[in-house]
GROMACS .gro file of C-alpha atoms in nm:
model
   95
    1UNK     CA    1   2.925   0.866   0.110
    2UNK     CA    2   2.700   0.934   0.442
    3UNK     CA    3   2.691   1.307   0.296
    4UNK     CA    4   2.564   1.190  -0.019
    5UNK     CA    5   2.299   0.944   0.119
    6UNK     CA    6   2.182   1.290   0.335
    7UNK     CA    7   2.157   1.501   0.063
    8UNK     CA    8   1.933   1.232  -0.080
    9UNK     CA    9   1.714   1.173   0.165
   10UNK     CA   10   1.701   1.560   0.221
   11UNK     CA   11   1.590   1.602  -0.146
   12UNK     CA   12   1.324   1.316  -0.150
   13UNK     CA   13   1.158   1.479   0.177
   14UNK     CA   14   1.145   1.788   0.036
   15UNK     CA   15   1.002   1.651  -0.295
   16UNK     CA   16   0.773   1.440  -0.076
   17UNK     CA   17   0.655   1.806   0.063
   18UNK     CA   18   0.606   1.906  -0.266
   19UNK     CA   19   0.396   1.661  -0.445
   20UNK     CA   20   0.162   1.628  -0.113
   21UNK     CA   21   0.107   2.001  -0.126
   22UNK     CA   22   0.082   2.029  -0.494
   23UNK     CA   23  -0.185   1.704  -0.539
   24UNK     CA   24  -0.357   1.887  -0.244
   25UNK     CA   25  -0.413   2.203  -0.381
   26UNK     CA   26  -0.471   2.116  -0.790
   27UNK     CA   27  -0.826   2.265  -0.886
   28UNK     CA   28  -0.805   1.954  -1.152
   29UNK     CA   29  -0.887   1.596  -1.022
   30UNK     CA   30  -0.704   1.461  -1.253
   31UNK     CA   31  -0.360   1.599  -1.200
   32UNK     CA   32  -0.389   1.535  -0.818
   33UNK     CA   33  -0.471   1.202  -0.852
   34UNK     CA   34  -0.175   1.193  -1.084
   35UNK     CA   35   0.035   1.375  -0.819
   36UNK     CA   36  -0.090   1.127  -0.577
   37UNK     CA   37   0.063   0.840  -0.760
   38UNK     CA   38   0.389   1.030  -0.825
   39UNK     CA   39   0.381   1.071  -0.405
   40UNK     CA   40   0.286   0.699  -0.375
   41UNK     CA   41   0.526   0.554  -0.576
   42UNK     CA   42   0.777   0.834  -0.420
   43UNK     CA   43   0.664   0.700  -0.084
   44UNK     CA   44   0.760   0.381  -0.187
   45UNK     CA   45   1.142   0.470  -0.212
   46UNK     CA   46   1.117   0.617   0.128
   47UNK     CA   47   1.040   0.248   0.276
   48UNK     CA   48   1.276   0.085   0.081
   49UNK     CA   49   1.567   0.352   0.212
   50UNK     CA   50   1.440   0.281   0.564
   51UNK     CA   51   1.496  -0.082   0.453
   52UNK     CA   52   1.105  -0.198   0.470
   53UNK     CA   53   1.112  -0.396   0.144
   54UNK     CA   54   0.742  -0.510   0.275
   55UNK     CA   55   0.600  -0.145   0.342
   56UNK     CA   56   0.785  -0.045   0.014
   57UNK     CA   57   0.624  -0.286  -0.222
   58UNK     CA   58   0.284  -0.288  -0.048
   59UNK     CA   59   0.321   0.093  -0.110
   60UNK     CA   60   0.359   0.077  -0.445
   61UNK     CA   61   0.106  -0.221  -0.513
   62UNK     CA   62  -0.227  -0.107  -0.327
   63UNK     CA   63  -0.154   0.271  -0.230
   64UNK     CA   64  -0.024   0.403  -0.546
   65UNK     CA   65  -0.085   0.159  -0.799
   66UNK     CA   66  -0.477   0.009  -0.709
   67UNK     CA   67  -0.530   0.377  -0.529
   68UNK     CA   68  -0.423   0.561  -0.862
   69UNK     CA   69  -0.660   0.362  -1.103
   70UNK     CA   70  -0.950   0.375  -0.871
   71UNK     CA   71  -0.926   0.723  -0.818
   72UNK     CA   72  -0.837   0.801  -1.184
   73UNK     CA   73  -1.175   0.637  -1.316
   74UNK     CA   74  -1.379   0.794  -1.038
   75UNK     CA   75  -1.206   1.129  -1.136
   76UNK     CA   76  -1.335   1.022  -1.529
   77UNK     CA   77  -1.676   0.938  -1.414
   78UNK     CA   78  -1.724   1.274  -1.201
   79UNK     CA   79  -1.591   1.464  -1.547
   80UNK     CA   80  -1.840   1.308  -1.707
   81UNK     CA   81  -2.129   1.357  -1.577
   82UNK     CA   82  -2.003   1.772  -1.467
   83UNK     CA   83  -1.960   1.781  -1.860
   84UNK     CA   84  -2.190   2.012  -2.015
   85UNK     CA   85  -2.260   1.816  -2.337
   86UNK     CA   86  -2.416   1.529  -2.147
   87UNK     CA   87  -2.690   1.721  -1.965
   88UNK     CA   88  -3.015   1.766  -2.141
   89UNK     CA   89  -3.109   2.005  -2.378
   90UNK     CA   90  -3.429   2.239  -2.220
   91UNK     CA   91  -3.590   2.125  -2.549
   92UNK     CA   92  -3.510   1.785  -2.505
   93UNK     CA   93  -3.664   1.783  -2.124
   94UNK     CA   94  -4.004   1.584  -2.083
   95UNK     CA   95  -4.304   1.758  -1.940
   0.00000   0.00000   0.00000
């Protein structure tokens, strides 16, 4: 069982790695701050398996749950105002 429980923890380190590196290096805000939550809430599991029910839960409350949304519509706002059919027209630009 102890074998089991390592190979666990091995693969939920390694995934850890994975999603830090990958939310890291996305060119789109939007899927790293999606990859963020998936880390959070992976994060999460990690503090419940060191048997931190407190850490685990304020884990998934405030860092990826309140974190994620915050982020997400920050992520929507910047898009918005980057997009290229909100900025004025040259024509439409007052002397």
């Amino acid at each position: 069982m102890t074998t089991l429980l390592a190979a666990f923890d091995l693969l939920l380190s390694l995934t850890l790695l994975g999603l830090a590196v990958a939310a890291l290096t996305s060119a789109e805000p939007r899927r790293g701050v999606i990859l963020f939550i998936a880390f959070g809430l992976l994060l999460a599991l990690v503090w419940a398996r060191l048997r931190a029910p407190d850490l685990a839960l304020a884990e998934a409350a405030i860092g990826a749950g309140l974190s994620g949304a915050l982020m997400l519509a920050a992520a929507r706002r910047a898009r918005r105002r980057r997009s290229p059919e909100t900025a004025p027209r040259p024509s439409e630009e007052q002397p």
